[in-house]
Amino acid sequence: EGHTGAVNSVNWSKDGMFVVTGSSDRTAKIWNVTDTEDEEDCVQTFEGHRGAICGANFSPQNICVGTTSNDRTLRVWKRGFSEPFLVKQVQEVITTSATSPDGTMFATCVKGRNIAQMRDKITGDVIRIYEGHKGVVNYATFNRDNKWLATASGDQTAKMWIVATGQVIRTFAGHSGSLNWVEFSADGRQLVTASNDCTAKVWDVFSGKCTFTLTGHSHHLYNAEFSPDCSLILTGSRDRTAKIWSATTGECVMNLVGHTGSLNDTHFSP
């Protein structure tokens, strides 16, 4: 607790010691999660956005935090400082962003657009556009070695692109609803997608084939990801639950209940 509005984004620092959250209350907060005796240990609040914060992410070195907002700006903040060192005014609302593993660029999705953008981390300028989906692109993510970008779209497909060229190398089709999320496994061999059709699907990156489908949620799935060791999958849903699944069999091994609203963002600890 601590925000006065809905929490739209939550992400871990790479060392697993902190979490950053972005909220509709127009703030982002960093939390120390190593002190189990204090459940509300907010160590820094970033204020300045004039609209809801859609995304908040740590840089790979955990030194900076990047935020995107409905106010049509993206900002980069250095931990320990109250003012951002980069404020980039953009023409459209950026709904989600993902920082590249090497920290040199970040991918953004734009409200109502069928594209993903690649932006320079220092200037915030667009350096490449990924175009090919027939529906709004809702999410984009990098694989671990920075070579591939995966996108999830309202056209019911995910696509995999070469980061350096913007070329599509694979399309993953099989869902019957809009895709809200896509994530690589840590070993880069699989993708998991989350859809409004109430399912998540696991895909072989090289063949493009669906390995299995995770069924059990009763409403839209907003996110899905593999555990760091690739053995489990975590999903979050509008049905107010999260579920943990075996990444080998697709069997649900744990049902996490207790929330009173949609789960907008869920993650394993590093």
mmCIF file of C-alpha atoms in Angstrom:
data_model
loop_
_atom_site.group_PDB
_atom_site.id
_atom_site.type_symbol
_atom_site.label_atom_id
_atom_site.label_comp_id
_atom_site.label_asym_id
_atom_site.label_seq_id
_atom_site.Cartn_x
_atom_site.Cartn_y
_atom_site.Cartn_z
ATOM 1 C CA GLU A 1 0.000 0.000 0.000
ATOM 2 C CA GLY A 2 1.000 3.646 -0.370
ATOM 3 C CA HIS A 3 -0.400 4.709 -3.724
ATOM 4 C CA THR A 4 -3.740 6.536 -3.823
ATOM 5 C CA GLY A 5 -4.703 5.193 -7.239
ATOM 6 C CA ALA A 6 -4.600 1.963 -9.196
ATOM 7 C CA VAL A 7 -1.164 0.391 -9.596
ATOM 8 C CA ASN A 8 -0.629 -0.094 -13.337
ATOM 9 C CA SER A 9 2.950 -1.359 -13.375
ATOM 10 C CA VAL A 10 5.286 -3.236 -11.047
ATOM 11 C CA ASN A 11 8.834 -4.393 -11.790
ATOM 12 C CA TRP A 12 11.763 -5.829 -9.846
ATOM 13 C CA SER A 13 15.297 -4.487 -9.728
ATOM 14 C CA LYS A 14 17.800 -6.954 -11.169
ATOM 15 C CA ASP A 15 19.254 -7.675 -7.715
ATOM 16 C CA GLY A 16 15.827 -8.557 -6.302
ATOM 17 C CA MET A 17 16.103 -6.014 -3.475
ATOM 18 C CA PHE A 18 13.670 -3.381 -4.741
ATOM 19 C CA VAL A 19 10.383 -3.048 -6.601
ATOM 20 C CA VAL A 20 9.249 -0.025 -8.609
ATOM 21 C CA THR A 21 5.548 0.696 -9.060
ATOM 22 C CA GLY A 22 3.728 3.101 -11.372
ATOM 23 C CA SER A 23 0.256 4.340 -10.512
ATOM 24 C CA SER A 24 -2.774 6.263 -11.710
ATOM 25 C CA ASP A 25 -2.035 8.661 -8.832
ATOM 26 C CA ARG A 26 0.675 10.091 -11.156
ATOM 27 C CA THR A 27 3.583 8.841 -9.055
ATOM 28 C CA ALA A 28 6.131 6.047 -9.202
ATOM 29 C CA LYS A 29 7.572 4.558 -6.027
ATOM 30 C CA ILE A 30 10.582 2.420 -5.143
ATOM 31 C CA TRP A 31 10.052 -0.118 -2.372
ATOM 32 C CA ASN A 32 12.598 -2.034 -0.309
ATOM 33 C CA VAL A 33 11.337 -5.610 -0.270
ATOM 34 C CA THR A 34 14.188 -7.109 1.753
ATOM 35 C CA ASP A 35 12.829 -5.869 5.101
ATOM 36 C CA THR A 36 10.034 -8.341 5.819
ATOM 37 C CA GLU A 37 9.070 -6.576 9.053
ATOM 38 C CA ASP A 38 8.001 -3.406 7.241
ATOM 39 C CA GLU A 39 5.404 -3.972 4.543
ATOM 40 C CA GLU A 40 5.332 -0.318 3.471
ATOM 41 C CA ASP A 41 9.019 0.573 3.158
ATOM 42 C CA CYS A 42 8.816 3.132 0.342
ATOM 43 C CA VAL A 43 12.330 4.500 -0.152
ATOM 44 C CA GLN A 44 11.616 7.023 -2.917
ATOM 45 C CA THR A 45 8.664 8.645 -4.679
ATOM 46 C CA PHE A 46 8.936 10.188 -8.139
ATOM 47 C CA GLU A 47 6.508 13.062 -8.711
ATOM 48 C CA GLY A 48 6.010 15.306 -11.722
ATOM 49 C CA HIS A 49 3.859 13.502 -14.249
ATOM 50 C CA ARG A 50 0.526 15.176 -15.007
ATOM 51 C CA GLY A 51 -1.229 11.955 -15.933
ATOM 52 C CA ALA A 52 -1.481 8.333 -14.858
ATOM 53 C CA ILE A 53 1.786 6.412 -15.045
ATOM 54 C CA CYS A 54 1.440 3.473 -17.423
ATOM 55 C CA GLY A 55 4.871 1.911 -16.960
ATOM 56 C CA ALA A 56 7.858 2.061 -14.596
ATOM 57 C CA ASN A 57 11.093 0.105 -15.030
ATOM 58 C CA PHE A 58 14.565 -0.083 -13.531
ATOM 59 C CA SER A 59 17.612 0.230 -15.765
ATOM 60 C CA PRO A 60 19.704 -2.976 -15.934
ATOM 61 C CA GLN A 61 22.198 -1.517 -13.452
ATOM 62 C CA ASN A 62 19.363 -0.426 -11.081
ATOM 63 C CA ILE A 63 20.677 3.156 -11.151
ATOM 64 C CA CYS A 64 17.778 4.758 -13.017
ATOM 65 C CA VAL A 65 14.013 4.408 -13.334
ATOM 66 C CA GLY A 66 12.122 5.081 -16.544
ATOM 67 C CA THR A 67 8.442 6.068 -16.505
ATOM 68 C CA THR A 68 5.807 6.538 -19.203
ATOM 69 C CA SER A 69 2.540 8.366 -18.712
ATOM 70 C CA ASN A 70 -0.788 9.430 -20.167
ATOM 71 C CA ASP A 71 0.578 12.988 -20.077
ATOM 72 C CA ARG A 72 2.487 12.172 -23.294
ATOM 73 C CA THR A 73 5.912 12.272 -21.693
ATOM 74 C CA LEU A 74 8.524 9.713 -20.852
ATOM 75 C CA ARG A 75 10.914 10.469 -18.034
ATOM 76 C CA VAL A 76 14.135 8.969 -16.742
ATOM 77 C CA TRP A 77 15.000 9.470 -13.083
ATOM 78 C CA LYS A 78 18.211 8.808 -11.200
ATOM 79 C CA ARG A 79 17.719 7.141 -7.848
ATOM 80 C CA GLY A 80 18.255 9.559 -4.979
ATOM 81 C CA PHE A 81 17.268 12.622 -7.021
ATOM 82 C CA SER A 82 13.801 14.218 -7.081
ATOM 83 C CA GLU A 83 13.951 15.661 -10.611
ATOM 84 C CA PRO A 84 14.207 13.598 -13.819
ATOM 85 C CA PHE A 85 17.331 14.042 -15.922
ATOM 86 C CA LEU A 86 15.339 13.330 -19.100
ATOM 87 C CA VAL A 87 11.838 14.536 -19.954
ATOM 88 C CA LYS A 88 10.833 13.624 -23.500
ATOM 89 C CA GLN A 89 7.609 15.085 -24.870
ATOM 90 C CA VAL A 90 5.974 12.688 -27.326
ATOM 91 C CA GLN A 91 3.058 13.161 -29.703
ATOM 92 C CA GLU A 92 1.129 10.108 -28.528
ATOM 93 C CA VAL A 93 0.417 8.277 -25.297
ATOM 94 C CA ILE A 94 2.999 5.568 -24.581
ATOM 95 C CA THR A 95 1.185 2.669 -22.943
ATOM 96 C CA THR A 96 4.104 0.347 -22.132
ATOM 97 C CA SER A 97 7.890 0.363 -22.298
ATOM 98 C CA ALA A 98 10.658 -2.214 -21.918
ATOM 99 C CA THR A 99 14.351 -1.491 -21.397
ATOM 100 C CA SER A 100 16.858 -3.490 -23.436
ATOM 101 C CA PRO A 101 19.132 -5.833 -21.443
ATOM 102 C CA ASP A 102 22.179 -3.724 -22.301
ATOM 103 C CA GLY A 103 20.428 -0.519 -21.202
ATOM 104 C CA THR A 104 21.051 1.391 -24.442
ATOM 105 C CA MET A 105 17.482 1.577 -25.738
ATOM 106 C CA PHE A 106 13.898 0.841 -24.875
ATOM 107 C CA ALA A 107 10.860 -0.387 -26.777
ATOM 108 C CA THR A 108 7.566 1.467 -26.502
ATOM 109 C CA CYS A 109 3.973 0.776 -27.496
ATOM 110 C CA VAL A 110 1.662 3.627 -28.455
ATOM 111 C CA LYS A 111 -2.030 3.960 -27.639
ATOM 112 C CA GLY A 112 -4.181 2.992 -30.611
ATOM 113 C CA ARG A 113 -1.246 2.208 -32.944
ATOM 114 C CA ASN A 114 -0.302 -1.014 -34.725
ATOM 115 C CA ILE A 115 3.426 -0.446 -34.213
ATOM 116 C CA ALA A 116 6.205 -0.755 -31.668
ATOM 117 C CA GLN A 117 8.959 1.839 -31.451
ATOM 118 C CA MET A 118 12.607 1.570 -30.474
ATOM 119 C CA ARG A 119 13.949 4.626 -28.653
ATOM 120 C CA ASP A 120 17.421 5.752 -27.704
ATOM 121 C CA LYS A 121 17.870 5.590 -23.921
ATOM 122 C CA ILE A 122 19.770 8.883 -23.722
ATOM 123 C CA THR A 123 17.653 11.116 -25.973
ATOM 124 C CA GLY A 124 14.316 9.304 -26.011
ATOM 125 C CA ASP A 125 14.202 9.688 -29.803
ATOM 126 C CA VAL A 126 12.654 6.991 -32.013
ATOM 127 C CA ILE A 127 15.407 5.125 -33.858
ATOM 128 C CA ARG A 128 13.354 2.296 -35.396
ATOM 129 C CA ILE A 129 9.711 1.350 -35.991
ATOM 130 C CA TYR A 130 8.393 -2.236 -36.008
ATOM 131 C CA GLU A 131 5.413 -2.354 -38.328
ATOM 132 C CA GLY A 132 3.428 -5.392 -39.444
ATOM 133 C CA HIS A 133 0.630 -6.080 -36.963
ATOM 134 C CA LYS A 134 -2.977 -5.520 -38.069
ATOM 135 C CA GLY A 135 -4.128 -4.529 -34.589
ATOM 136 C CA VAL A 136 -2.933 -2.357 -31.725
ATOM 137 C CA VAL A 137 0.389 -3.461 -30.231
ATOM 138 C CA ASN A 138 -0.180 -3.848 -26.494
ATOM 139 C CA TYR A 139 3.211 -5.020 -25.258
ATOM 140 C CA ALA A 140 6.816 -5.487 -26.372
ATOM 141 C CA THR A 141 9.752 -7.253 -24.739
ATOM 142 C CA PHE A 142 13.382 -8.188 -25.460
ATOM 143 C CA ASN A 143 15.054 -11.557 -25.257
ATOM 144 C CA ARG A 144 18.022 -11.799 -22.920
ATOM 145 C CA ASP A 145 20.794 -11.252 -25.506
ATOM 146 C CA ASN A 146 19.152 -8.180 -27.071
ATOM 147 C CA LYS A 147 18.773 -9.734 -30.542
ATOM 148 C CA TRP A 148 15.019 -10.271 -30.683
ATOM 149 C CA LEU A 149 11.942 -8.254 -29.833
ATOM 150 C CA ALA A 150 8.550 -9.882 -29.255
ATOM 151 C CA THR A 151 5.245 -8.012 -29.548
ATOM 152 C CA ALA A 152 1.683 -8.839 -28.483
ATOM 153 C CA SER A 153 -1.199 -7.390 -30.468
ATOM 154 C CA GLY A 154 -4.932 -6.945 -30.649
ATOM 155 C CA ASP A 155 -4.817 -8.826 -33.962
ATOM 156 C CA GLN A 156 -4.615 -12.020 -31.845
ATOM 157 C CA THR A 157 -0.987 -12.707 -32.775
ATOM 158 C CA ALA A 158 2.488 -12.249 -31.365
ATOM 159 C CA LYS A 159 5.443 -11.464 -33.590
ATOM 160 C CA MET A 160 9.193 -11.845 -33.178
ATOM 161 C CA TRP A 161 11.492 -9.283 -34.767
ATOM 162 C CA ILE A 162 15.207 -8.764 -35.287
ATOM 163 C CA VAL A 163 15.977 -5.786 -33.040
ATOM 164 C CA ALA A 164 18.707 -4.356 -35.269
ATOM 165 C CA THR A 165 16.720 -4.370 -38.526
ATOM 166 C CA GLY A 166 13.016 -4.419 -37.631
ATOM 167 C CA GLN A 167 12.484 -7.539 -39.751
ATOM 168 C CA VAL A 168 9.715 -9.954 -38.709
ATOM 169 C CA ILE A 169 11.106 -13.462 -38.388
ATOM 170 C CA ARG A 170 8.122 -15.306 -36.910
ATOM 171 C CA THR A 171 4.388 -14.875 -36.249
ATOM 172 C CA PHE A 172 2.627 -16.821 -33.492
ATOM 173 C CA ALA A 173 -1.079 -17.333 -34.247
ATOM 174 C CA GLY A 174 -3.660 -19.402 -32.375
ATOM 175 C CA HIS A 175 -5.410 -17.221 -29.809
ATOM 176 C CA SER A 176 -9.045 -16.190 -30.304
ATOM 177 C CA GLY A 177 -8.744 -12.878 -28.461
ATOM 178 C CA SER A 178 -6.516 -9.841 -28.216
ATOM 179 C CA LEU A 179 -3.019 -10.472 -26.813
ATOM 180 C CA ASN A 180 -2.105 -8.326 -23.818
ATOM 181 C CA TRP A 181 1.343 -9.711 -22.992
ATOM 182 C CA VAL A 182 4.264 -11.703 -24.346
ATOM 183 C CA GLU A 183 7.473 -12.782 -22.616
ATOM 184 C CA PHE A 184 10.570 -14.815 -23.487
ATOM 185 C CA SER A 185 11.837 -17.598 -21.255
ATOM 186 C CA ALA A 186 15.272 -16.900 -19.780
ATOM 187 C CA ASP A 187 16.893 -19.460 -22.079
ATOM 188 C CA GLY A 188 15.288 -17.802 -25.110
ATOM 189 C CA ARG A 189 13.715 -21.018 -26.362
ATOM 190 C CA GLN A 190 10.080 -20.286 -25.541
ATOM 191 C CA LEU A 191 7.508 -17.516 -25.502
ATOM 192 C CA VAL A 192 4.408 -17.225 -23.346
ATOM 193 C CA THR A 193 1.439 -15.096 -24.399
ATOM 194 C CA ALA A 194 -1.557 -13.857 -22.386
ATOM 195 C CA SER A 195 -4.876 -13.181 -24.073
ATOM 196 C CA ASN A 196 -8.405 -11.897 -23.660
ATOM 197 C CA ASP A 197 -9.552 -15.400 -24.632
ATOM 198 C CA CYS A 198 -8.850 -16.347 -20.972
ATOM 199 C CA THR A 199 -5.835 -18.473 -21.852
ATOM 200 C CA ALA A 200 -2.068 -18.271 -22.006
ATOM 201 C CA LYS A 201 -0.098 -20.178 -24.615
ATOM 202 C CA VAL A 202 3.476 -21.433 -24.626
ATOM 203 C CA TRP A 203 5.297 -21.357 -27.967
ATOM 204 C CA ASP A 204 8.503 -22.817 -29.349
ATOM 205 C CA VAL A 205 10.513 -19.818 -30.555
ATOM 206 C CA PHE A 206 12.236 -21.691 -33.382
ATOM 207 C CA SER A 207 9.306 -23.610 -34.876
ATOM 208 C CA GLY A 208 6.586 -21.102 -34.038
ATOM 209 C CA LYS A 209 4.349 -23.925 -32.833
ATOM 210 C CA CYS A 210 2.187 -23.816 -29.694
ATOM 211 C CA THR A 211 3.518 -26.284 -27.119
ATOM 212 C CA PHE A 212 0.459 -26.147 -24.870
ATOM 213 C CA THR A 213 -2.360 -23.891 -23.688
ATOM 214 C CA LEU A 214 -2.921 -22.838 -20.073
ATOM 215 C CA THR A 215 -6.642 -22.900 -19.284
ATOM 216 C CA GLY A 216 -8.296 -22.184 -15.939
ATOM 217 C CA HIS A 217 -8.802 -18.440 -15.639
ATOM 218 C CA SER A 218 -12.364 -17.156 -15.996
ATOM 219 C CA HIS A 219 -11.555 -13.739 -17.486
ATOM 220 C CA HIS A 220 -8.996 -11.867 -19.579
ATOM 221 C CA LEU A 221 -5.321 -12.579 -18.899
ATOM 222 C CA TYR A 222 -3.281 -9.411 -18.588
ATOM 223 C CA ASN A 223 0.204 -10.873 -18.138
ATOM 224 C CA ALA A 224 2.275 -14.045 -18.104
ATOM 225 C CA GLU A 225 5.942 -14.840 -17.537
ATOM 226 C CA PHE A 226 8.372 -17.682 -16.912
ATOM 227 C CA SER A 227 10.223 -18.135 -13.638
ATOM 228 C CA PRO A 228 13.976 -17.408 -13.859
ATOM 229 C CA ASP A 229 14.767 -21.138 -14.054
ATOM 230 C CA CYS A 230 12.090 -21.653 -16.756
ATOM 231 C CA SER A 231 10.282 -24.315 -14.710
ATOM 232 C CA LEU A 232 7.142 -22.322 -13.865
ATOM 233 C CA ILE A 233 4.798 -19.779 -15.448
ATOM 234 C CA LEU A 234 2.935 -17.032 -13.591
ATOM 235 C CA THR A 235 -0.289 -15.513 -14.967
ATOM 236 C CA GLY A 236 -2.413 -12.599 -13.767
ATOM 237 C CA SER A 237 -6.030 -12.074 -14.723
ATOM 238 C CA ARG A 238 -9.042 -9.816 -14.604
ATOM 239 C CA ASP A 239 -10.685 -12.615 -12.600
ATOM 240 C CA ARG A 240 -8.721 -11.256 -9.590
ATOM 241 C CA THR A 241 -6.442 -14.268 -9.321
ATOM 242 C CA ALA A 242 -2.903 -15.217 -10.236
ATOM 243 C CA LYS A 243 -1.958 -18.772 -11.086
ATOM 244 C CA ILE A 244 1.346 -20.638 -11.173
ATOM 245 C CA TRP A 245 1.725 -23.379 -13.779
ATOM 246 C CA SER A 246 4.240 -26.065 -14.607
ATOM 247 C CA ALA A 247 6.152 -24.927 -17.698
ATOM 248 C CA THR A 248 6.704 -28.580 -18.567
ATOM 249 C CA THR A 249 3.174 -29.978 -18.377
ATOM 250 C CA GLY A 250 0.948 -26.892 -18.376
ATOM 251 C CA GLU A 251 -0.693 -28.050 -15.146
ATOM 252 C CA CYS A 252 -1.826 -25.386 -12.646
ATOM 253 C CA VAL A 253 0.172 -25.962 -9.451
ATOM 254 C CA MET A 254 -0.995 -22.981 -7.388
ATOM 255 C CA ASN A 255 -3.972 -20.608 -7.361
ATOM 256 C CA LEU A 256 -3.284 -17.236 -5.698
ATOM 257 C CA VAL A 257 -6.426 -15.490 -4.441
ATOM 258 C CA GLY A 258 -7.135 -12.463 -2.274
ATOM 259 C CA HIS A 259 -7.101 -9.447 -4.571
ATOM 260 C CA THR A 260 -10.299 -7.419 -4.956
ATOM 261 C CA GLY A 261 -9.517 -6.130 -8.440
ATOM 262 C CA SER A 262 -7.837 -7.076 -11.698
ATOM 263 C CA LEU A 263 -4.187 -8.117 -11.601
ATOM 264 C CA ASN A 264 -2.548 -5.671 -13.997
ATOM 265 C CA ASP A 265 1.068 -6.790 -13.583
ATOM 266 C CA THR A 266 2.597 -9.897 -11.993
ATOM 267 C CA HIS A 267 6.221 -11.049 -11.766
ATOM 268 C CA PHE A 268 8.448 -13.660 -10.184
ATOM 269 C CA SER A 269 11.270 -12.297 -8.047
ATOM 270 C CA PRO A 270 14.696 -12.483 -9.754
#
